[in-house]
Tab-separated table of C-alpha atoms in Angstrom:
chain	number	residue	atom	x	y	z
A	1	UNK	CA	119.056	-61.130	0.144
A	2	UNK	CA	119.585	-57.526	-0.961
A	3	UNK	CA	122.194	-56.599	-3.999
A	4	UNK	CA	124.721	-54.086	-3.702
A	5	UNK	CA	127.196	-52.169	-5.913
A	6	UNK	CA	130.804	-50.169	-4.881
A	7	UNK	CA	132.220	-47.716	-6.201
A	8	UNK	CA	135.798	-47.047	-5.747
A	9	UNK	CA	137.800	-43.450	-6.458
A	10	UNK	CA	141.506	-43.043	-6.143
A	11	UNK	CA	144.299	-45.042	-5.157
A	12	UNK	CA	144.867	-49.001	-5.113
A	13	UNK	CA	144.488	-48.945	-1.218
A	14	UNK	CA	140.381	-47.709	-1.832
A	15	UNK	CA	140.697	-50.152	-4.540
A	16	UNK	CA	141.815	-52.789	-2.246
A	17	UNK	CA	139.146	-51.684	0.456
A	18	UNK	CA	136.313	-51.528	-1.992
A	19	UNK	CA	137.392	-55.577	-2.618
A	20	UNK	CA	137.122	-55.991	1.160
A	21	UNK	CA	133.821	-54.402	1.875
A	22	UNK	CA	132.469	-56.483	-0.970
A	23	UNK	CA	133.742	-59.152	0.895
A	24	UNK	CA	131.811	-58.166	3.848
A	25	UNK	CA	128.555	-57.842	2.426
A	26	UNK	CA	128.685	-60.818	0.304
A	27	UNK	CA	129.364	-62.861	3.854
A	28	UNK	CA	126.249	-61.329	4.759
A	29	UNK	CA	123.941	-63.183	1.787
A	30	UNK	CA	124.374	-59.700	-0.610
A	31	UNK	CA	124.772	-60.001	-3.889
A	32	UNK	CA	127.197	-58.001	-6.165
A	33	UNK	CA	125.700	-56.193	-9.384
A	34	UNK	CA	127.589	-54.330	-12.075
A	35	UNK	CA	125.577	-50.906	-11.537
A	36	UNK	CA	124.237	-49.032	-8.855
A	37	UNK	CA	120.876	-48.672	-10.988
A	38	UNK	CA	120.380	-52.156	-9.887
A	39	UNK	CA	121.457	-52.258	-6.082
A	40	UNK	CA	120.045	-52.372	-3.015
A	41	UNK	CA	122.877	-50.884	-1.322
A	42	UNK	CA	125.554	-48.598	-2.893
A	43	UNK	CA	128.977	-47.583	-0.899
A	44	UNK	CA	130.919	-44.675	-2.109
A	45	UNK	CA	134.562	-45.064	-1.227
A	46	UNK	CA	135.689	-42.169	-1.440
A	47	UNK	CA	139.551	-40.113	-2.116
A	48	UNK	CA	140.564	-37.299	-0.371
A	49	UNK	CA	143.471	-36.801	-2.220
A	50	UNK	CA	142.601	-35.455	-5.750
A	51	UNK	CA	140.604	-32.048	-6.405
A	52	UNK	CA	137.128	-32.022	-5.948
A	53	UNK	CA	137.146	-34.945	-4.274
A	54	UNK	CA	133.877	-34.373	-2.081
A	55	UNK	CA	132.003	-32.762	-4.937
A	56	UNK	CA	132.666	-36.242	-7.127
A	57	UNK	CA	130.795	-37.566	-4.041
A	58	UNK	CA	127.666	-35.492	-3.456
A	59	UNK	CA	127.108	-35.534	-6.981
A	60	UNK	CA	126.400	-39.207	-6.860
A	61	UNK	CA	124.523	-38.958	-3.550
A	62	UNK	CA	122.502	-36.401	-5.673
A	63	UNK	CA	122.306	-38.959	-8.031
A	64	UNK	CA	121.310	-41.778	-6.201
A	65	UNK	CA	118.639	-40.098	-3.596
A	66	UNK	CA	116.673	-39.535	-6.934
A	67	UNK	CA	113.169	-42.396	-6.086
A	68	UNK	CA	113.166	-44.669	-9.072
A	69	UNK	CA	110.095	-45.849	-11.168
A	70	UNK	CA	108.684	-47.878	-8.280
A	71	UNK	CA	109.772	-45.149	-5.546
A	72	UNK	CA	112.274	-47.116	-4.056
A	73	UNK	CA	116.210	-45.862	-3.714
A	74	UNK	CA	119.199	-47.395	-2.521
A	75	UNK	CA	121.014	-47.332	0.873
A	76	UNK	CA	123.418	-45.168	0.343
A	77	UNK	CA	126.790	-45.237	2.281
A	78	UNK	CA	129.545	-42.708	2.432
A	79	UNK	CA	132.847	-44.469	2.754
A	80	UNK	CA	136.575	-43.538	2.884
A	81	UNK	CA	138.824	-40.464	3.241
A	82	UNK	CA	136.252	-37.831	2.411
A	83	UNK	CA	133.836	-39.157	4.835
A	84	UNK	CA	136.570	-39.931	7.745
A	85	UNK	CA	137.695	-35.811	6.799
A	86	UNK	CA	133.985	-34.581	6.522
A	87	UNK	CA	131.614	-37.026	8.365
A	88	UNK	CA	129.843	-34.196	9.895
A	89	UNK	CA	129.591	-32.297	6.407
A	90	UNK	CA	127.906	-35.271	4.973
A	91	UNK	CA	125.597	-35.581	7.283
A	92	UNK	CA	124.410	-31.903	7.022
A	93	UNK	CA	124.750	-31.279	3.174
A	94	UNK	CA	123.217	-35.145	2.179
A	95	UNK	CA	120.739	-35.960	4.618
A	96	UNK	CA	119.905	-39.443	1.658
A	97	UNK	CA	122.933	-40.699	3.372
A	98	UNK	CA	122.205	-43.476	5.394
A	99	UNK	CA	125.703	-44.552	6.658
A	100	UNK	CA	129.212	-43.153	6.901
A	101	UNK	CA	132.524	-45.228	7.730
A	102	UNK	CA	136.217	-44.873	7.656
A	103	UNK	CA	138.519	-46.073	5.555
A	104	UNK	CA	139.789	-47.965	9.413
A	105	UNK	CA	136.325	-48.827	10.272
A	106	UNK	CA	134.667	-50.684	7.387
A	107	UNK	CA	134.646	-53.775	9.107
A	108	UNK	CA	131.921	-52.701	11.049
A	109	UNK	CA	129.716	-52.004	7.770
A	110	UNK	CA	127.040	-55.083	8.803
A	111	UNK	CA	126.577	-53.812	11.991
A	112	UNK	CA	126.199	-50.070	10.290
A	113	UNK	CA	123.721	-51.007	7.804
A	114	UNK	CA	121.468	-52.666	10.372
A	115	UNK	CA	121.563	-49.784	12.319
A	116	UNK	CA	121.013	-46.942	9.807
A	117	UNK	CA	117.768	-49.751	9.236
A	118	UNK	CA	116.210	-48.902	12.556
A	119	UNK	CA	116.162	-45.321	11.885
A	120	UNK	CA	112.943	-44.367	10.251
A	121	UNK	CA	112.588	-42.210	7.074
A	122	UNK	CA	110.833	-38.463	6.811
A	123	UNK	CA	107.840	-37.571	4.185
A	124	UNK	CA	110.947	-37.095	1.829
A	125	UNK	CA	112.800	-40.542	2.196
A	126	UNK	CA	115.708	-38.545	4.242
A	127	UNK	CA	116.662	-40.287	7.942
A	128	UNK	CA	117.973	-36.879	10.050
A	129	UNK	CA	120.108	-39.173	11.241
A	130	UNK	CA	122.591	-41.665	10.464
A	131	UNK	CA	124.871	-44.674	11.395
A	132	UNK	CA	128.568	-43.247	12.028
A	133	UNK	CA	131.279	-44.783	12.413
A	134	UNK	CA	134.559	-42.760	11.719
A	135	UNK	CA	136.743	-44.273	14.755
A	136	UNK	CA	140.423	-45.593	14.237
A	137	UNK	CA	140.461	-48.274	16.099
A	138	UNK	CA	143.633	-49.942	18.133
A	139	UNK	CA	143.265	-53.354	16.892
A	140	UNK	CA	143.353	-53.267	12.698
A	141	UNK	CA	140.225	-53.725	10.517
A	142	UNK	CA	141.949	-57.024	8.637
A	143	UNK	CA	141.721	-59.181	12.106
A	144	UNK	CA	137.489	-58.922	11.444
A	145	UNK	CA	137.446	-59.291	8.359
A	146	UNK	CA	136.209	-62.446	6.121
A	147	UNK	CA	138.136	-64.277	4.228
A	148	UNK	CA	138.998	-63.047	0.517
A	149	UNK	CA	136.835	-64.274	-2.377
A	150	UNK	CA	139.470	-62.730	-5.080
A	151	UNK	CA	139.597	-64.728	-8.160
A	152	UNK	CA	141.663	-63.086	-10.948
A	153	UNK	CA	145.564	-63.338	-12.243
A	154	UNK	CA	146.561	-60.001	-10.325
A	155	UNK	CA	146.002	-59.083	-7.076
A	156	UNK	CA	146.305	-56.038	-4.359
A	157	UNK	CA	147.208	-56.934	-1.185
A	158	UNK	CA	147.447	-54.319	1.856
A	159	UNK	CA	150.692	-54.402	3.844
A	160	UNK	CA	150.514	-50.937	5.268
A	161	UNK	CA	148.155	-48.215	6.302
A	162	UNK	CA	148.815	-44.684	7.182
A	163	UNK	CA	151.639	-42.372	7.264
A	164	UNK	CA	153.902	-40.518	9.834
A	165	UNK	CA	155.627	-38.320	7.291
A	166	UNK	CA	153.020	-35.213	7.561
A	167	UNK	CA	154.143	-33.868	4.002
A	168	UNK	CA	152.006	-30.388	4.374
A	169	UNK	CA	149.745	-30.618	1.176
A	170	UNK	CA	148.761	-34.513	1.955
A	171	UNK	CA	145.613	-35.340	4.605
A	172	UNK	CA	146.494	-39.043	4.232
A	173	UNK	CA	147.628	-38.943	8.384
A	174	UNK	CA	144.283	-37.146	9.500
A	175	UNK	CA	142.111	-39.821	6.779
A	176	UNK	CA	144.116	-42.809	7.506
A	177	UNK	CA	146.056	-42.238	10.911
A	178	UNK	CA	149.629	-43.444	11.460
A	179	UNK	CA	151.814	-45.553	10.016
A	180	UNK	CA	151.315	-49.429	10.845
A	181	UNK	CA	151.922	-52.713	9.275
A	182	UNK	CA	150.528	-56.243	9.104
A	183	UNK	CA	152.369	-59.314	10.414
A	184	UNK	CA	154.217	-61.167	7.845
A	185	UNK	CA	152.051	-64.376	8.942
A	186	UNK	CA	149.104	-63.164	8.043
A	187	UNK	CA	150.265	-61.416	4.654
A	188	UNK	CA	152.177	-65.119	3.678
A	189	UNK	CA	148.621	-66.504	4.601
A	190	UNK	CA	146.455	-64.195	2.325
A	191	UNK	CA	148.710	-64.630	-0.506
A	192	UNK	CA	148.873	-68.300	-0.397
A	193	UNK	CA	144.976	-67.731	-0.552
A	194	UNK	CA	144.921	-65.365	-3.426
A	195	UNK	CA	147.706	-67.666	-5.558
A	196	UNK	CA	145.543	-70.864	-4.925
A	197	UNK	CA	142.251	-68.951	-6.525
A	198	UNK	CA	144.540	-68.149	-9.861
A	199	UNK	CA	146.580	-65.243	-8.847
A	200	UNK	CA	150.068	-64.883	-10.372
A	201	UNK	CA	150.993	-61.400	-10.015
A	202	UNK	CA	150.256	-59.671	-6.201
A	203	UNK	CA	150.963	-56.042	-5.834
A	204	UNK	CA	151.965	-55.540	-2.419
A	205	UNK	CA	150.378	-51.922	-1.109
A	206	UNK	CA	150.361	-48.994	1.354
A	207	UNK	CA	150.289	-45.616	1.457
A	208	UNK	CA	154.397	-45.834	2.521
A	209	UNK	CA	154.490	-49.401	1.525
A	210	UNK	CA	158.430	-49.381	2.017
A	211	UNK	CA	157.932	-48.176	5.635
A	212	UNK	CA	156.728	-51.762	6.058
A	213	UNK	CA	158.139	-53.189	9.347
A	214	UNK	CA	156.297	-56.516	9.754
A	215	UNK	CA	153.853	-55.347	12.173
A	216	UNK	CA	153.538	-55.479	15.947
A	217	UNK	CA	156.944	-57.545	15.741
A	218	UNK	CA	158.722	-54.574	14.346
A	219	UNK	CA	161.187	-57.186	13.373
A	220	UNK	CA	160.369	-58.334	9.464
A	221	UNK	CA	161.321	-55.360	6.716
A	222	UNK	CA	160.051	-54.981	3.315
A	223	UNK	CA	162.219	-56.792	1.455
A	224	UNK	CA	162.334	-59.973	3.433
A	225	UNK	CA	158.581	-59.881	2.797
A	226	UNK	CA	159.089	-59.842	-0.534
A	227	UNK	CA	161.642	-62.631	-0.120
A	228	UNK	CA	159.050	-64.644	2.008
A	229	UNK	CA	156.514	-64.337	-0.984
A	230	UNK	CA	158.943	-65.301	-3.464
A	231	UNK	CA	158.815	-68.804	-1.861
A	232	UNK	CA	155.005	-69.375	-2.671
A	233	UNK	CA	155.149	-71.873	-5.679
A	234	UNK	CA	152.765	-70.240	-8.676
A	235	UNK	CA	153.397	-66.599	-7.589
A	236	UNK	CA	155.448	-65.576	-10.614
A	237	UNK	CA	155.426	-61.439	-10.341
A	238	UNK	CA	155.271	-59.316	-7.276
A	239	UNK	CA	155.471	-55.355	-6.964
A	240	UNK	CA	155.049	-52.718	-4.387
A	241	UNK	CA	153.561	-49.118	-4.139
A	242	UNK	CA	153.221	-46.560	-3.318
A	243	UNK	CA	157.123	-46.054	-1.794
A	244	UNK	CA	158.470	-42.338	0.045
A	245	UNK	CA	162.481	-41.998	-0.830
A	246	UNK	CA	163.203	-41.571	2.467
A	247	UNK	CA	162.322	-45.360	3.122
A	248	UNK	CA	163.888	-46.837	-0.130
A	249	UNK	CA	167.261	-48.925	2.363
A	250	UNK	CA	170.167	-50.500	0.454
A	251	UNK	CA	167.902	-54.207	1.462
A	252	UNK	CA	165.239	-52.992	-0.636
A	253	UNK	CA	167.133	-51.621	-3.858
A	254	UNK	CA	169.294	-54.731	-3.726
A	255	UNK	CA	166.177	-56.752	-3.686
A	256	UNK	CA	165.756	-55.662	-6.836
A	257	UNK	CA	168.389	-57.095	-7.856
A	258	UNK	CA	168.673	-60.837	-5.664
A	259	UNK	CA	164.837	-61.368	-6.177
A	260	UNK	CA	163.611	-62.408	-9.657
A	261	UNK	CA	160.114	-62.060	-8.720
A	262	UNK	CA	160.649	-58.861	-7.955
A	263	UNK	CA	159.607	-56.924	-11.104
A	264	UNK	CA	161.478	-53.825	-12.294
A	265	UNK	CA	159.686	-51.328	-11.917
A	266	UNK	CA	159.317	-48.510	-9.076
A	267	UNK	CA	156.787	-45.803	-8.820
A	268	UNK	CA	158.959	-43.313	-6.109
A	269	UNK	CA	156.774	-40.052	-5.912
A	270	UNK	CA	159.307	-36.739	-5.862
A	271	UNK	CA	156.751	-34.559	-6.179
A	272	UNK	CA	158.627	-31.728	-7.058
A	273	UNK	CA	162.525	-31.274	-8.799
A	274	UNK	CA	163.133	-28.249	-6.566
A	275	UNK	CA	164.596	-28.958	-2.769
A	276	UNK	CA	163.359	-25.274	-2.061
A	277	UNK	CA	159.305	-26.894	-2.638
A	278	UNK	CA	160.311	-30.383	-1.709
A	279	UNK	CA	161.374	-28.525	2.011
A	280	UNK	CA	158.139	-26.631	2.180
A	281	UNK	CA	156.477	-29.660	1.630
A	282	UNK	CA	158.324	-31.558	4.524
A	283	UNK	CA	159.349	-34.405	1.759
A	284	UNK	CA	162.738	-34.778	3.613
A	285	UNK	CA	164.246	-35.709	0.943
A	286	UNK	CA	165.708	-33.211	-1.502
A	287	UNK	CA	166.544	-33.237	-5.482
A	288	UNK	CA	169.969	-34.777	-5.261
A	289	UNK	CA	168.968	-37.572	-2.696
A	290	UNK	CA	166.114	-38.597	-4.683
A	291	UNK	CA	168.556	-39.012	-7.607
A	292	UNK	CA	171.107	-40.822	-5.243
A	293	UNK	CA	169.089	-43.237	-4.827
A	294	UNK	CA	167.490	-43.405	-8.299
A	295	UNK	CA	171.355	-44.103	-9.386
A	296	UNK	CA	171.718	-46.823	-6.689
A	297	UNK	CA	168.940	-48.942	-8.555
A	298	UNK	CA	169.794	-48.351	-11.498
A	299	UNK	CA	173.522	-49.847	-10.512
A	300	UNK	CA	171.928	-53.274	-9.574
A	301	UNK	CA	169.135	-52.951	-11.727
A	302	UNK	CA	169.623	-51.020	-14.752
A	303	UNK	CA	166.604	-52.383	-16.830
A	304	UNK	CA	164.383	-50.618	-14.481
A	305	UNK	CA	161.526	-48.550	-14.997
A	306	UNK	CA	160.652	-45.280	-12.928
A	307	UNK	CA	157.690	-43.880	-12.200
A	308	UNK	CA	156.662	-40.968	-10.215
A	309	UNK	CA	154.323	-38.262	-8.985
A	310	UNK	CA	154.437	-34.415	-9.391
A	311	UNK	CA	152.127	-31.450	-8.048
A	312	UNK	CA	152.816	-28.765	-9.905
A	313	UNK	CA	151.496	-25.159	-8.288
A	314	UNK	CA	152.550	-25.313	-4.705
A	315	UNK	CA	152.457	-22.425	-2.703
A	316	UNK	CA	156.155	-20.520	-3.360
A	317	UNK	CA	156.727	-22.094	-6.796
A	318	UNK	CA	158.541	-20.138	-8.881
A	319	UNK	CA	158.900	-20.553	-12.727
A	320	UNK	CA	162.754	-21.135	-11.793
A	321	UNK	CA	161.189	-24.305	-9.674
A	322	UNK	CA	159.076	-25.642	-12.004
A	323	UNK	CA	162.220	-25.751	-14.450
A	324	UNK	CA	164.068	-28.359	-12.118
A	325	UNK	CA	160.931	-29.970	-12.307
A	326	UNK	CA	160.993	-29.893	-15.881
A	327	UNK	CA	164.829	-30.917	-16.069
A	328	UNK	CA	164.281	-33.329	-13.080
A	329	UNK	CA	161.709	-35.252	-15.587
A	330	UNK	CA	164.770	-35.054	-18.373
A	331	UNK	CA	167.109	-36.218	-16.474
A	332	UNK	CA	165.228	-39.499	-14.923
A	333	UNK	CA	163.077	-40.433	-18.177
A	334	UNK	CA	160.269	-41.888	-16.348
A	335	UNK	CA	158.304	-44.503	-17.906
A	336	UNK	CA	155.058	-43.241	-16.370
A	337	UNK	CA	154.513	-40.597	-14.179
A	338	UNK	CA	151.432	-38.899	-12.637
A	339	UNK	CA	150.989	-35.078	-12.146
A	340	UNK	CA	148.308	-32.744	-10.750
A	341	UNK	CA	147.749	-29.051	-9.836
A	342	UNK	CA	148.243	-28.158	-5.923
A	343	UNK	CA	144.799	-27.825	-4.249
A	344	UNK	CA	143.903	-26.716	-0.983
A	345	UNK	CA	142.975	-29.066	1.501
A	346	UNK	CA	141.209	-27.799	4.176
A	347	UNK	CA	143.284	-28.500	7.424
A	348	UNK	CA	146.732	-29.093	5.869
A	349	UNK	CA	149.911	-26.383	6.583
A	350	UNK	CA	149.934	-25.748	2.861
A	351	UNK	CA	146.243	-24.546	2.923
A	352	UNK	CA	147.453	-21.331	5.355
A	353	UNK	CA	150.584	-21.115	3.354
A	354	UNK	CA	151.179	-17.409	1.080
A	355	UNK	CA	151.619	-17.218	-2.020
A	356	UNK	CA	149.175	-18.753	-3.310
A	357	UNK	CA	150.009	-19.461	-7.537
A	358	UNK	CA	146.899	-18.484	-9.502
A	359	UNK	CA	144.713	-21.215	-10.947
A	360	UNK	CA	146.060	-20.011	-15.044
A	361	UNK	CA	149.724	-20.540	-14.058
A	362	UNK	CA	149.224	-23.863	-12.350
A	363	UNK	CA	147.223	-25.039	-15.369
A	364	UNK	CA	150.087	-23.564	-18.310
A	365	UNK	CA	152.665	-25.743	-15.823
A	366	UNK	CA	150.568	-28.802	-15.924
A	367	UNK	CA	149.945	-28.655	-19.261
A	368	UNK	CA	153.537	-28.582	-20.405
A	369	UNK	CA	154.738	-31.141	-17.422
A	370	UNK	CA	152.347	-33.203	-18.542
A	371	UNK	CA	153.572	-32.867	-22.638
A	372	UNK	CA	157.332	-33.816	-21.044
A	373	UNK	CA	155.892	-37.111	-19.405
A	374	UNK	CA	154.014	-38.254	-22.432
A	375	UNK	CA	157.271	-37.699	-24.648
A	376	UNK	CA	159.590	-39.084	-21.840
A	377	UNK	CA	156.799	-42.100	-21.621
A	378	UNK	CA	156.925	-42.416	-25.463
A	379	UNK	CA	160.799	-42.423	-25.304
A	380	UNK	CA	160.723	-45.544	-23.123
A	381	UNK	CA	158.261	-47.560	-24.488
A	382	UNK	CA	160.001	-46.723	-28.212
A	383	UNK	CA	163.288	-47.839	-26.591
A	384	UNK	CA	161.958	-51.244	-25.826
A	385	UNK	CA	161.306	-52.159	-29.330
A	386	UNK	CA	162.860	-55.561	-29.597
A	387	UNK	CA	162.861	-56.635	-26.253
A	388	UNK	CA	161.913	-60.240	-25.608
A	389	UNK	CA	159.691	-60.883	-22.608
A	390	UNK	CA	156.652	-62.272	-21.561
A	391	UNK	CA	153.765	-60.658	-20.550
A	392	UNK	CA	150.764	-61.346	-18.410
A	393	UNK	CA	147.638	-61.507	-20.090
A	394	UNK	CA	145.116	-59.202	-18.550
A	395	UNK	CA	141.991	-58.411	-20.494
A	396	UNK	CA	140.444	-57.483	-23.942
A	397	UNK	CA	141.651	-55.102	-26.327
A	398	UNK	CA	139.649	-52.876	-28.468
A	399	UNK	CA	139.690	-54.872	-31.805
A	400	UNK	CA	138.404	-58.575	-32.075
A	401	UNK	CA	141.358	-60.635	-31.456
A	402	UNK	CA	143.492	-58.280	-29.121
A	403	UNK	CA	144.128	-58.903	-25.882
A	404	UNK	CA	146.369	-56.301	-23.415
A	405	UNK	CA	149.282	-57.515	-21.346
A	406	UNK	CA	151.400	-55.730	-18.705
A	407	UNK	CA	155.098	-56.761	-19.392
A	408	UNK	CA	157.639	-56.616	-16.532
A	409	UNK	CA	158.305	-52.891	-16.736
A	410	UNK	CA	154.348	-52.192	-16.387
A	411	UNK	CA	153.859	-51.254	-20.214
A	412	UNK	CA	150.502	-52.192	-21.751
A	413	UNK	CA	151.454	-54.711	-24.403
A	414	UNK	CA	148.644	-55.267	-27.234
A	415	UNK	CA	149.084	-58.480	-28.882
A	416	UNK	CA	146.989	-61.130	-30.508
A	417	UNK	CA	147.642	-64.731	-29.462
A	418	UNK	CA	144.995	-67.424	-30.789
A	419	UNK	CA	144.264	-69.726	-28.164
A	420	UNK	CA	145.514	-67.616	-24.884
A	421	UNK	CA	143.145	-66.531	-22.118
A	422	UNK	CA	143.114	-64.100	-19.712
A	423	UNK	CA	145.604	-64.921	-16.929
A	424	UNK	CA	148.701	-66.191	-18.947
A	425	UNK	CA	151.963	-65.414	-19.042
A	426	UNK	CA	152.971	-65.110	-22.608
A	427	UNK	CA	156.422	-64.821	-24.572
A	428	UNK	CA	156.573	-62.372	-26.751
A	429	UNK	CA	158.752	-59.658	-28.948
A	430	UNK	CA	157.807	-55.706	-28.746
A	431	UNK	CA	157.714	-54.534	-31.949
A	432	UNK	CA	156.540	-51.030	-31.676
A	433	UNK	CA	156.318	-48.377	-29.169
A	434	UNK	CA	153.185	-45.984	-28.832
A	435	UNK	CA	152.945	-42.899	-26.360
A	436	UNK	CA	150.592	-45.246	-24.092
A	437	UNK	CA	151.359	-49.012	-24.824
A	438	UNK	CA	153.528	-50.850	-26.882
A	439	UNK	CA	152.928	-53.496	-29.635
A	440	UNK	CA	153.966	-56.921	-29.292
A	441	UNK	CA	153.992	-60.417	-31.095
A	442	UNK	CA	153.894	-63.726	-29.368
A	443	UNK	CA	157.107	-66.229	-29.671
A	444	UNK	CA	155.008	-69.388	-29.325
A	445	UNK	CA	151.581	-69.940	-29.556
A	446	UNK	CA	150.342	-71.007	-26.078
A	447	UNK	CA	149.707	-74.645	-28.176
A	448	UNK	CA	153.726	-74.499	-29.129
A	449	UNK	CA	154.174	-73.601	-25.731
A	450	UNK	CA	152.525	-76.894	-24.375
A	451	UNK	CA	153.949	-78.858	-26.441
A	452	UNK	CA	157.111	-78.142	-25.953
């Protein structure tokens, strides 16, 4: 029995797959620990997405090679986008690395770590070789895999992998191949699982989660999965992300509205609030169709709260384009949204693209994109002062007695409730509204709550 740590960057789906592999190597006997200073085995699931993605990585590796007091070091795997992009880059620039799998082939990890086990170690502790295994296989990683050990009150749960939209800064379809979805069976089956070990909130997930199509049927959308879900008794919340606009159908905004599950709240990436970089990024969407449809759920659903991303810095952006970003971020008054400065990724139509904007004008943009999102953010969480909901209790908060909530609309609520635990679902009022969270009071004590 060996112990083993992962570490997860980026998105929920790594988040998701970090869970899994976990799951893996606990089925073989491992044991989890909270720090890689204490494990036997450490996987690095990596992001391609962000800047300096592969640097994050071999600074760890650097890290980690390092022999410890009794001249031991872990086995150290490479996992995820970065090593399905740059297998062969690992294995020349870390040579500590013992193993290096896909984000579509982790279910193989077992079989990789008894492999890179046969291969014996040089003077220095390096293997000069390595187990590989960057394949994406036909049949999907979930039909080997174990069964979940999730406990917790929220819950990821893949419905979707890949993406066939090729948007020409994004590596997503060379990392995670094409678009394909689970069958409804299986996802009603895994939820049941994850509700019946304490789960009341599952956020459903995919890289183009609304590009769901039930899988190898083709037949069951989105929305009547959400539907289907709605039916499992204890499941109180669902959500879905990450969602393209060019997949958001009338079914889907008007589940929004028929489905009380459904939560409002919507993260719909535009990336940009000028069609002229939206078309050089192949978004196929443009300005006044993202804000068609943003206007369609708002019609059925006008409590609900928008989120989105923005890169800020693309190759061809003009000043004049980053002010319809600007006004684009006026206009919707996200609740959250995420931004970043364009970098090259090797291999993308972007990377070859001219005009190139210089590193000082991407960072001036960010910096005042990013002061409009925090004031937009502080707008809505301000506007929701007196607002009677419940939230779902979700861990500790800074001060003795606090605990932090997530109401419907995705807000961090800080409240302190004698007597409630992690894991309920609380009434309360907002009362104040901070550029990050917002303040809240309880209605009933979860004892008055009981009782009545």
């Amino acid at each position: 029995m060996s112990r083993y740590h992962v570490k997860s960057f980026g998105c929920q789906m790594n988040v998701y797959d970090s869970e899994r592999m976990g799951d893996l190597l606990a089925a073989e006997g491992h044991v989890a620990v909270d720090s890689p200073d204490g494990a036997d085995i450490v996987v690095l699931n990596t992001c391609h997405i962000r800047e300096k993605a592969a640097e994050k990585l071999y600074s760890d590796i650097g890290r980690l090679k390092k022999p410890r007091a009794d001249g031991s070091r872990p086995v150290i795997v490479a996992a995820g986008c970065v090593a399905q992009a740059e297998g062969a880059e690992i294995g020349r620039r870390a040579p500590a690395v013992d193993v290096i799998v896909g984000p579509l082939a982790y279910h193989n990890l077992p079989e990789l770590l008894k492999q890179a086990a046969a291969i014996p170690e040089d003077a220095r502790g390096a293997r000069w070789g390595r187990a590989i295994d960057t394949d994406m296989p036909a049949i999907p990683k979930f039909a080997h895999l174990p069964a979940r050990r999730h406990q917790g009150a929220s819950a990821f749960l893949t419905v979707q992998e890949g993406c066939d939209k090729f948007c020409t800064f994004c590596v997503v379809p060379y990392t995670r191949g094409g678009e394909t979805s689970r069958p409804q069976a299986d996802l009603v089956a895994e939820a049941e699982a994850l509700v019946a070990a304490g789960a009341v909130e599952i956020t459903l997930i995919g890289q183009n989660v609304n590009a769901y199509d039930g899988g190898a049927a083709g037949t069951d959308s989105l929305p009547l999965l959400i539907a289907r879900l709605a039916e499992i008794p204890g499941l109180q919340r669902i959500r879905y992300t990450t969602s393209h606009p060019r997949d958001m159908t009338r079914a889907l905004i008007e589940a929004h509205r028929d489905i009380p599950k459904l939560m409002p709240y919507l993260h719909l990436p535009v990336q940009s609030g000028s069609s002229q970089v939206l078309k050089a990024m192949n978004r196929a969407h443009t300005r006044e169709s993202y804000l068609a449809t943003l206007a369609e759920l708002r019609s059925v659903r006008p409590d609900i709260a928008l989120s989105g991303d923005f890169i800020v810095g693309f190759p061809g952006e003009t000043e004049a384009d980053f002010a319809d970003t600007l006004r684009i971020v006026a206009e919707v008054g996200y609740a959250q949204a995420y931004s970043f400065k364009y970098s090259i990724r090797p291999g993308t139509p972007a990377a070859l693209m001219p005009d190139q904007v210089p590193e000082p004008v991407k960072e001036e943009r960010l910096a005042r994109l990013q002061a409009a999102i925090t004031a937009g953010a502080h707008d809505f969480n301000k506007a929701s002062v007196g607002r009677r909901t419940e939230i779902l209790l979700e861990r500790p908060g800074r001060k003795p007695g606090q605990l932090i909530g997530k109401t419907p609309w995705l807000q961090s609520a800080v409240v302190e409730i004698p007597g409630a635990k992690i894991g309920d679902l609380i009434a309360v009022e907002i009362t104040a509204g901070q550029p990050n969270s917002v303040e809240a009071v309880p209605l009933f004590t979860p004892a008055e709550r009981t009782a009545a």
